[in-house]
CSV table of C-alpha atoms in Angstrom, one decimal:
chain,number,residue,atom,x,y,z
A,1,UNK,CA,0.0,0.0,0.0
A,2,UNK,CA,1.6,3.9,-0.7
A,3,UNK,CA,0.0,7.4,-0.8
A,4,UNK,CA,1.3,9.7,-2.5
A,5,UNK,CA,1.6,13.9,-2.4
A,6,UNK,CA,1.4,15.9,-5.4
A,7,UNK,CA,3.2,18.7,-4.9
A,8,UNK,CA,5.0,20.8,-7.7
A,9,UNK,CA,5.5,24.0,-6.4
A,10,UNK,CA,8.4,25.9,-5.8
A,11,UNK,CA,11.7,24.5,-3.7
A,12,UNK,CA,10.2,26.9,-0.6
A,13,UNK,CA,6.6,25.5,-0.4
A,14,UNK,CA,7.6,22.5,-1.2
A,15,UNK,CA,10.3,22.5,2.1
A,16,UNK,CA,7.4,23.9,4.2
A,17,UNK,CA,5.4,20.7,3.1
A,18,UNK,CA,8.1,18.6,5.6
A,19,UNK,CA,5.7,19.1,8.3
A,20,UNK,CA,2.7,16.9,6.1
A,21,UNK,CA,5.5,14.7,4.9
A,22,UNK,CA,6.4,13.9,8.5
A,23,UNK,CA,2.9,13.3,9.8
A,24,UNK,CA,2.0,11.3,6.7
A,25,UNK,CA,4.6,8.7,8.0
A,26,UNK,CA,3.5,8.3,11.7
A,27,UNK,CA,0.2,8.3,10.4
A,28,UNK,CA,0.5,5.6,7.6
A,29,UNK,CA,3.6,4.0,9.1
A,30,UNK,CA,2.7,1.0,7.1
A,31,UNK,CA,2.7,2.7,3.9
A,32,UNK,CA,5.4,4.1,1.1
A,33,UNK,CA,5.0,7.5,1.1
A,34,UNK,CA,5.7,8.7,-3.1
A,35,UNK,CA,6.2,12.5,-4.0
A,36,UNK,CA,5.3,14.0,-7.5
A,37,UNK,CA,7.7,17.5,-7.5
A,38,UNK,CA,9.7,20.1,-9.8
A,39,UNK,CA,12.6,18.9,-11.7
A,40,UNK,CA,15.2,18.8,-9.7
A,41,UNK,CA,13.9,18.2,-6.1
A,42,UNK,CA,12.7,15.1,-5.4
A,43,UNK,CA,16.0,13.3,-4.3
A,44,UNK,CA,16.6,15.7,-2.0
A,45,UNK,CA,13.7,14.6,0.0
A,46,UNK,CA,14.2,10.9,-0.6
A,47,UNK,CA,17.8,11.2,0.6
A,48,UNK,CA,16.3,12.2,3.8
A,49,UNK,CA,13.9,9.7,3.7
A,50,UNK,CA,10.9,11.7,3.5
A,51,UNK,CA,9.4,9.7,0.7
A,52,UNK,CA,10.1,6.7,-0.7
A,53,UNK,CA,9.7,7.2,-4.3
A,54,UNK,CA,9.9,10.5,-6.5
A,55,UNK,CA,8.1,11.5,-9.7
A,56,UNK,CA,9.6,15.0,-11.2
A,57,UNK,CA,7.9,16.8,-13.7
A,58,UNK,CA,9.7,19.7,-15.7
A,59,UNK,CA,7.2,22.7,-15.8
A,60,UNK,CA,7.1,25.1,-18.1
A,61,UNK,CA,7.1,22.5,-21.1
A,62,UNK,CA,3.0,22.2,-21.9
A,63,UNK,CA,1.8,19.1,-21.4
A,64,UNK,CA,4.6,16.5,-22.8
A,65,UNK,CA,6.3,16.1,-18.9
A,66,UNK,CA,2.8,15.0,-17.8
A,67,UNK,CA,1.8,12.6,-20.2
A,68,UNK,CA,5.3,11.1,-19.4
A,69,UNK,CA,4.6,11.3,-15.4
A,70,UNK,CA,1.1,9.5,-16.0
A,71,UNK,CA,2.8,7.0,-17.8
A,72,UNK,CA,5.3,6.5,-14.8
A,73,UNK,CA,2.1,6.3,-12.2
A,74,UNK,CA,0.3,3.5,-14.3
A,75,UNK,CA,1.1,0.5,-12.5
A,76,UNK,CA,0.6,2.6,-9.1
A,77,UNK,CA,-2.8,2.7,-6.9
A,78,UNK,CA,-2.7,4.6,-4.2
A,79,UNK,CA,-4.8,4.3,-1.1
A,80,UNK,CA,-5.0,8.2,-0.5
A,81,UNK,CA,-3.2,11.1,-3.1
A,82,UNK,CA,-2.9,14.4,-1.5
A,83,UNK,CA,-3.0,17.8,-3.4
A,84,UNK,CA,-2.1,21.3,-1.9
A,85,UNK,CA,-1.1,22.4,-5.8
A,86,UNK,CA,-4.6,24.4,-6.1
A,87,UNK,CA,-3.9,24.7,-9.9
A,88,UNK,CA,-6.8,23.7,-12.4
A,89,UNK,CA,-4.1,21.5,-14.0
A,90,UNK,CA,-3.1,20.0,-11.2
A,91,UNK,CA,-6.9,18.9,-10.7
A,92,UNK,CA,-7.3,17.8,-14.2
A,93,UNK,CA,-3.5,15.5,-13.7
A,94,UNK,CA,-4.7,14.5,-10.5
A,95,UNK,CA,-7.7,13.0,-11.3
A,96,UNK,CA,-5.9,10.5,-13.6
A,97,UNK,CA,-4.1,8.9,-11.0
A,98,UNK,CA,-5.3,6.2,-9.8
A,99,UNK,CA,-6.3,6.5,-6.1
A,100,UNK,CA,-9.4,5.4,-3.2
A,101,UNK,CA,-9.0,8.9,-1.6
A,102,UNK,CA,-8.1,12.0,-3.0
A,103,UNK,CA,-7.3,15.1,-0.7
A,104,UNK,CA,-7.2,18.2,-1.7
A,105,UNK,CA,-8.2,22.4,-0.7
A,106,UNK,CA,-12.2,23.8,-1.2
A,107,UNK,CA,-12.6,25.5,-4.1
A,108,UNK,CA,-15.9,25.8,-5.9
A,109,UNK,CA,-15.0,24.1,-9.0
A,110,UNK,CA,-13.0,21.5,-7.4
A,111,UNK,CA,-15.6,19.1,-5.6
A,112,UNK,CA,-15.5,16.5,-9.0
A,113,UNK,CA,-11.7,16.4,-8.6
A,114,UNK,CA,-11.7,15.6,-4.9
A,115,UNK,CA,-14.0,13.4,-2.8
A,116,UNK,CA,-12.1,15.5,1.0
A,117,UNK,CA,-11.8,18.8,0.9
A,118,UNK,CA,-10.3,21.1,3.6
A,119,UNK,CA,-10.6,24.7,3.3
A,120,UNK,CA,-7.5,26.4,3.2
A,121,UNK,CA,-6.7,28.2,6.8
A,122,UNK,CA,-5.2,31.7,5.3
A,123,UNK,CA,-4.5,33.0,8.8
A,124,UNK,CA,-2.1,30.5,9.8
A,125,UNK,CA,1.3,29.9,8.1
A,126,UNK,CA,1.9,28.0,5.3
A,127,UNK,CA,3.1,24.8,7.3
A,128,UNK,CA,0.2,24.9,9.1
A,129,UNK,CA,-1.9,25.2,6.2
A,130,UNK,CA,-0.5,22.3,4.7
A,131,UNK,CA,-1.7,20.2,8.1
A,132,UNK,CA,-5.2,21.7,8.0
A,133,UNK,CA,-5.5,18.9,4.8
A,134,UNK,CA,-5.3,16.4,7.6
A,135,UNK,CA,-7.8,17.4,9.4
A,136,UNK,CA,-10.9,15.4,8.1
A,137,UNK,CA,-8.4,12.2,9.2
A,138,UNK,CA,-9.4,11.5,12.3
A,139,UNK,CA,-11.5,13.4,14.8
A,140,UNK,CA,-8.7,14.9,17.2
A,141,UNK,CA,-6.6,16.3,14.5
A,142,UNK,CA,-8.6,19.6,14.4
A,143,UNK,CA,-7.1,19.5,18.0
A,144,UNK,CA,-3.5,20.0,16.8
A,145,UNK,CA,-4.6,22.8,15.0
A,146,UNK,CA,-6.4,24.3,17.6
A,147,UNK,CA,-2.9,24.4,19.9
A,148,UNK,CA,-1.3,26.4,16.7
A,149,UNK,CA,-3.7,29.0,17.4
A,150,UNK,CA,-1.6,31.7,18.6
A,151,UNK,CA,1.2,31.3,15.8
A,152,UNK,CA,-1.5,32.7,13.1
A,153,UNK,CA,0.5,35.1,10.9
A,154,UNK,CA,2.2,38.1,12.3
A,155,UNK,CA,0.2,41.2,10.9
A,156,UNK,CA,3.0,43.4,11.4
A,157,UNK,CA,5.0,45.5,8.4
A,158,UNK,CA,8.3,46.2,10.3
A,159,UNK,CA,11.3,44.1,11.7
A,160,UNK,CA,9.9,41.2,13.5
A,161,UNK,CA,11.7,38.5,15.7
A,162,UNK,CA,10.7,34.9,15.9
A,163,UNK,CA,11.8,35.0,19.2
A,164,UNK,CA,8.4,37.3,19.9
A,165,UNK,CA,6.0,34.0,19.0
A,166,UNK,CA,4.8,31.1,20.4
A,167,UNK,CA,7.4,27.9,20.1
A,168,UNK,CA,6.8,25.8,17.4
A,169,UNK,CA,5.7,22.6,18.9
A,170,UNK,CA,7.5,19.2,17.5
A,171,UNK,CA,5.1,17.8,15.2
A,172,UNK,CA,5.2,21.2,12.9
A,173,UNK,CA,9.4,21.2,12.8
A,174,UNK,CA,10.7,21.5,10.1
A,175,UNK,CA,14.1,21.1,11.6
A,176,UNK,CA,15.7,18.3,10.6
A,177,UNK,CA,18.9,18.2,12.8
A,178,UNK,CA,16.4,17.5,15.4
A,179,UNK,CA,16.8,14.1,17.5
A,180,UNK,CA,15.1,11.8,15.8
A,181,UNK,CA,14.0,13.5,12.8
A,182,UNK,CA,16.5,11.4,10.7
A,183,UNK,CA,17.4,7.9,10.6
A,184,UNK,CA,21.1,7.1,12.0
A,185,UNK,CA,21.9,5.6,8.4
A,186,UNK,CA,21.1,8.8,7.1
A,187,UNK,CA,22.7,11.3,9.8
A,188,UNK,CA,26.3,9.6,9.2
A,189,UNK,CA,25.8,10.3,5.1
A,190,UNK,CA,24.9,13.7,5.8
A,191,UNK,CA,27.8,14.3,8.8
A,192,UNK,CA,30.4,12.3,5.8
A,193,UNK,CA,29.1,14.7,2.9
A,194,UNK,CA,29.4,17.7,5.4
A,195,UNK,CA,33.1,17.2,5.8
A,196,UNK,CA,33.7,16.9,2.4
A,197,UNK,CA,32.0,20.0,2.1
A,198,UNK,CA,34.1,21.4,4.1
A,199,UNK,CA,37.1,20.0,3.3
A,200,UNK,CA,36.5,21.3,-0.2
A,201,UNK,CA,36.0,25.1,0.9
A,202,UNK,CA,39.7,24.6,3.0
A,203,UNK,CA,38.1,26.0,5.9
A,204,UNK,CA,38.3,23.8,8.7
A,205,UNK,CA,39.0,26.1,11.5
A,206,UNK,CA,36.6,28.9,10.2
A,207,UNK,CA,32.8,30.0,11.8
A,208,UNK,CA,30.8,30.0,8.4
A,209,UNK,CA,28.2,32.6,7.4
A,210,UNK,CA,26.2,31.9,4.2
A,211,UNK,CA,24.9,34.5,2.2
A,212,UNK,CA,22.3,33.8,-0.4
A,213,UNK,CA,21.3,36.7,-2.3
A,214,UNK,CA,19.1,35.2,-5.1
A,215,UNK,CA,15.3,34.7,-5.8
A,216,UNK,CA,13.3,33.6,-8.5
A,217,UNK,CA,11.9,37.0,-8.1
A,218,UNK,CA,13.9,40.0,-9.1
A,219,UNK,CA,12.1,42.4,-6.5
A,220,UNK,CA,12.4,39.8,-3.8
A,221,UNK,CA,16.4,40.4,-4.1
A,222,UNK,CA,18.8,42.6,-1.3
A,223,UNK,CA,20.8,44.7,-3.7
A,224,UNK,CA,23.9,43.0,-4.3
A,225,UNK,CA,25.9,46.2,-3.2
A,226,UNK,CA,24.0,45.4,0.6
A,227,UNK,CA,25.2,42.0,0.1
A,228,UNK,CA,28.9,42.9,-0.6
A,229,UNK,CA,29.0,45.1,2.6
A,230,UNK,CA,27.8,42.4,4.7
A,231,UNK,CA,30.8,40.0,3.0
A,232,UNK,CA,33.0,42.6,3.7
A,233,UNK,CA,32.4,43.3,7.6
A,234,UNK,CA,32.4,39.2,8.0
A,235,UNK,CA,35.4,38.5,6.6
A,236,UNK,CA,37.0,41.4,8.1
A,237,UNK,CA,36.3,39.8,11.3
A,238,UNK,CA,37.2,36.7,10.4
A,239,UNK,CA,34.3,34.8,9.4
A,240,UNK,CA,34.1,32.6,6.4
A,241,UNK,CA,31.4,33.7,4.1
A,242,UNK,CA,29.9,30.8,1.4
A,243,UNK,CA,27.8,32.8,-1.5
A,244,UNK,CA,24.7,30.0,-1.9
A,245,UNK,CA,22.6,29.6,-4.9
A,246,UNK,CA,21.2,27.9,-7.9
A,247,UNK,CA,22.7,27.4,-11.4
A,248,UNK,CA,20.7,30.7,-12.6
A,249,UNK,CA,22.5,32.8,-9.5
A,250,UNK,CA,26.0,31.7,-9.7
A,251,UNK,CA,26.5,35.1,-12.2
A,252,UNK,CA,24.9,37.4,-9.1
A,253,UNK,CA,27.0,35.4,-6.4
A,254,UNK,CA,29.9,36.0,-8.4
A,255,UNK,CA,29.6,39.6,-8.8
A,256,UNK,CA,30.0,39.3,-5.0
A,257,UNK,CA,32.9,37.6,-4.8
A,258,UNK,CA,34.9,39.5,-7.4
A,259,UNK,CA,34.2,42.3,-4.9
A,260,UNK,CA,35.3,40.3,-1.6
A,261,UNK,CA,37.5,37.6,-3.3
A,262,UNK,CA,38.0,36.4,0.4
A,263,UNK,CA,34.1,34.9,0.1
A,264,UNK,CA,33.8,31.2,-1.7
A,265,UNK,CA,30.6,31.2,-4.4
A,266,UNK,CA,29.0,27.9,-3.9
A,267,UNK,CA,25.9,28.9,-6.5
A,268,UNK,CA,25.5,25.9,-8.7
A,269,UNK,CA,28.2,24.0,-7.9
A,270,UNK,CA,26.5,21.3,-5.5
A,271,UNK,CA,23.0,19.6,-5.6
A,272,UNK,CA,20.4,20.6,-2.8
A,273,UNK,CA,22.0,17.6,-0.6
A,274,UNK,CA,25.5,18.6,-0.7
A,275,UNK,CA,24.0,22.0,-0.1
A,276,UNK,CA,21.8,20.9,2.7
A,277,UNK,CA,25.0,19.3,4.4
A,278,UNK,CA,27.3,22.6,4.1
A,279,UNK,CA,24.2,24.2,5.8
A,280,UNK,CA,24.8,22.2,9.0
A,281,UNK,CA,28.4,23.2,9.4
A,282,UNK,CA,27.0,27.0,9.4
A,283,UNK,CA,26.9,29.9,11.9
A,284,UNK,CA,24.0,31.3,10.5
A,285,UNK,CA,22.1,32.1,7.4
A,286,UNK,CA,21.3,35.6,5.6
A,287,UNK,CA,19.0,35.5,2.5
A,288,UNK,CA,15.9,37.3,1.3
A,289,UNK,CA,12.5,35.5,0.5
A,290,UNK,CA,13.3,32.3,-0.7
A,291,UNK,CA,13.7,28.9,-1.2
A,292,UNK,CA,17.6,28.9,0.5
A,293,UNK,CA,16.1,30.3,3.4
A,294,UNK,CA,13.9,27.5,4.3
A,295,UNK,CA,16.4,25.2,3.1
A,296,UNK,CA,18.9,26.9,6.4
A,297,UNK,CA,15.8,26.1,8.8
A,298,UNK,CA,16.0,22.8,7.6
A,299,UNK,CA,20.1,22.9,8.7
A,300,UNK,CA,18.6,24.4,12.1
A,301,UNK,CA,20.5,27.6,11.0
A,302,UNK,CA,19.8,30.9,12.9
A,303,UNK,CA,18.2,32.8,10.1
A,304,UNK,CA,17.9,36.3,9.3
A,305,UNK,CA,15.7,36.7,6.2
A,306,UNK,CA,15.3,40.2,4.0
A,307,UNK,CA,11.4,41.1,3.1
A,308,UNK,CA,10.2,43.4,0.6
A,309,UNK,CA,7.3,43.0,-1.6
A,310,UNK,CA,6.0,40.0,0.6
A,311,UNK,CA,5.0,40.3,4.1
A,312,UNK,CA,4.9,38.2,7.0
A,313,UNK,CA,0.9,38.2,6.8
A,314,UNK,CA,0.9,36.2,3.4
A,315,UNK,CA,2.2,32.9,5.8
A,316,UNK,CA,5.6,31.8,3.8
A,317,UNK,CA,8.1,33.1,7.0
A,318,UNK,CA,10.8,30.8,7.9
A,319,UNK,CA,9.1,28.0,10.1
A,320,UNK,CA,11.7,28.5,13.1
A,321,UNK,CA,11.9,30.1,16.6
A,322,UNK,CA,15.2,31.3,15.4
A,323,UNK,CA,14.5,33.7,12.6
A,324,UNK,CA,14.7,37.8,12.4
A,325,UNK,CA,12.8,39.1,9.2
A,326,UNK,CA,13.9,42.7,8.6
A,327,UNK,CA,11.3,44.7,6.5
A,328,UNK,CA,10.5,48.2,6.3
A,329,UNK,CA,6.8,49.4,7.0
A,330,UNK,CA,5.8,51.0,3.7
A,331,UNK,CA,1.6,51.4,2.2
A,332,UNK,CA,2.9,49.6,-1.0
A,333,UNK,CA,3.7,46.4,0.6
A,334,UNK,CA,2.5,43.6,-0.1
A,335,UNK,CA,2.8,43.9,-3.8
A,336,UNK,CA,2.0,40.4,-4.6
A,337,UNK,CA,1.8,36.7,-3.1
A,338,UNK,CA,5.0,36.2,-5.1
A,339,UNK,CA,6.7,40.0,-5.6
A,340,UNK,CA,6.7,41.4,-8.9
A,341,UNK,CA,9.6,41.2,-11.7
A,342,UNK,CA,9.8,44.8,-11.2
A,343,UNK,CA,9.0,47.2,-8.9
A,344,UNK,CA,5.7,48.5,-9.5
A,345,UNK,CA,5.8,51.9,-8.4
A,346,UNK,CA,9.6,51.8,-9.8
A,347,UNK,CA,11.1,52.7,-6.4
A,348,UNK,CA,12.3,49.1,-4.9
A,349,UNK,CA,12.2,51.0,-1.4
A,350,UNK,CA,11.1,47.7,0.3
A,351,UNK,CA,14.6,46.6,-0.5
A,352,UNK,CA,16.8,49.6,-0.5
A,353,UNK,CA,15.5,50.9,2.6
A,354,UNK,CA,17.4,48.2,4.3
A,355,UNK,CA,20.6,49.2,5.4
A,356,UNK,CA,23.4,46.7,5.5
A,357,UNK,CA,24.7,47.9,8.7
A,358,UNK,CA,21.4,46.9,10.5
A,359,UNK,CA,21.5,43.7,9.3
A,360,UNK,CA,25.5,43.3,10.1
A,361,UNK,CA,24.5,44.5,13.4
A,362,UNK,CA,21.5,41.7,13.6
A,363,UNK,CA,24.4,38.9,12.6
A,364,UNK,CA,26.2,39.6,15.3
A,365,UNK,CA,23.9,39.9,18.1
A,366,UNK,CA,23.1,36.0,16.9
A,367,UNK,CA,26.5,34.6,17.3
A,368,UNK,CA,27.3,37.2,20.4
A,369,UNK,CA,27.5,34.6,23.6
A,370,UNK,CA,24.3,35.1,25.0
């Protein structure tokens, strides 16, 4: 018997999914657990042993990569699927897999596609969310929600410090250096590929900061002038400073390092494990909005995070009690779920407004001995 989750959003929502992931398997801990994800992603999460089996598809290429993945799912029948993709397509693709149970969010249109539907919880976080499709499981699962309660979204435009919230109790963690979390077999692979890591970077002495200043959204991006003046003051006092990234982000993350050629650029040069692994060797983590961010929660990295067009209200913070978003309180924000390509009121103040001493300042207050 397996279920399996359809998810084939972004690297971020799909990391704030570890939560469902990790209460699929104590719920079904007789079952494989499959995942259907982006290009790209799915071993990440079946090196972790998260899921058992991984479908990718390769958006952004019509319909050809799902054809394929339908083929692939043939021979499979699945005792529950679960959806939090609310795209028509994803309906349509969903519906062709063969399953008892299919789980998905309320929509108006959807109730032919899905036989449980949850509505969608906007006031809590986007981890939480993602529970909330548990909740017609059993009766007392509405319960777990209802201790989440006073972690709804924060509703406030500037600075704001995890540290201000309730704790994040165990069963939402998406910390993965937790006891327990991972198996023992997979702990030594990660701890063996972490000193290779940093072996490779020839710093074995050296308190790490990683930087990553990319996005898949332009607006969502520090300037990369900030960024160099952050690289700057941490190497200056000794740090070592890894520039983090993507293929598409190693040209931004070098334009860093040209500027401080005491920094290492990273971008593109590892998969999301070998990434993942570095992560854990860390001091902490700067990055703006995205997908690398919740990757450092993962690592159990202190995390400062840089918000501009999104806000903290829209649910898609870093999932940790260790976190420090720094934001400026402007009327324009947000300007989208997602950000914008550009700036639509050509100003970019959300970004620019934040100085790089505050948040050189904010770096050191984390590592300063409590």
């Amino acid at each position: 018997m397996a279920q399996i989750l359809y998810h084939t959003a972004f690297l971020g929502d799909l990391l704030l999914s570890i939560p469902l992931m990790r209460q699929l398997r104590k719920e079904f801990s007789g079952e494989e657990l499959h995942l259907v994800c982006r290009k790209g992603l799915g071993s990440f999460f079946k090196q972790l042993g998260l899921v058992d089996i991984v479908f990718e598809v390769e958006k952004g290429k019509g319909s050809s990569p799902y054809r394929v993945l339908l083929r692939e799912l043939s021979d499979f029948k699945y005792q529950r699927l679960w959806c939090p993709h609310e795209s028509v397509r994803s309906a349509l693709v969903t519906r062709q897999i063969k399953a008892k149970k299919r789980i998905g969010y309320y929509h108006w249109w959807n109730s032919g596609f899905f036989n449980q539907r949850s509505k969608r919880p906007m006031h809590l976080p986007e981890a939480l969310r993602l529970m909330s499709l548990l909740a017609g499981l059993r009766g007392d699962f509405d319960q777990f929600l209802d201790k989440a309660k006073n972690l709804s979204n924060p509703q406030v435009l500037e600075s704001w410090n995890s540290n201000s919230s309730q704790g994040l109790p165990d069963w939402a963690s998406m910390d993965l250096m937790k006891a327990g979390v991972l198996s023992l077999d997979c702990r030594e692979k990660l701890f063996d590929e972490a000193r290779i890591q940093r072996e490779n970077l020839g710093w074995q002495n050296k308190r790490i900061v990683i930087l990553a200043p990319g996005s898949n959204w332009p607006t969502k991006r520090w300037s990369l002038e900030s960024y160099m003046k952050v690289a700057r003051s941490l190497v200056d006092q000794g740090f070592g400073v890894v520039l983090m990234g993507n293929q598409a982000e190693r040209e931004i993350c070098q334009y860093i390092s040209e500027s401080v050629p005491e920094t290492k650029n990273w971008a593109g040069l590892t998969e999301l494990w070998s990434s993942f692994c570095l992560m854990t060797q860390a001091e902490i983590f700067v990055g703006n909005d995205s997908g690398a961010t919740h990757l450092a929660v993962c690592a159990s990295l202190p995390v400062i995070a840089l918000f501009g067009p999104t806000t903290l209200s829209l649910g898609y913070r870093p999932w940790s009690d260790r976190t420090l978003v720094v934001q400026r309180k402007l009327n324009c924000r947000p300007c989208g779920k997602h950000g914008a390509l550009v700036c639509p009121i050509q100003t970019h103040d959300c970004m620019n407004k934040i100085e790089p001493e505050e948040v050189i300042v904010a770096i050191n207050d984390f590592l300063s001995p409590s």
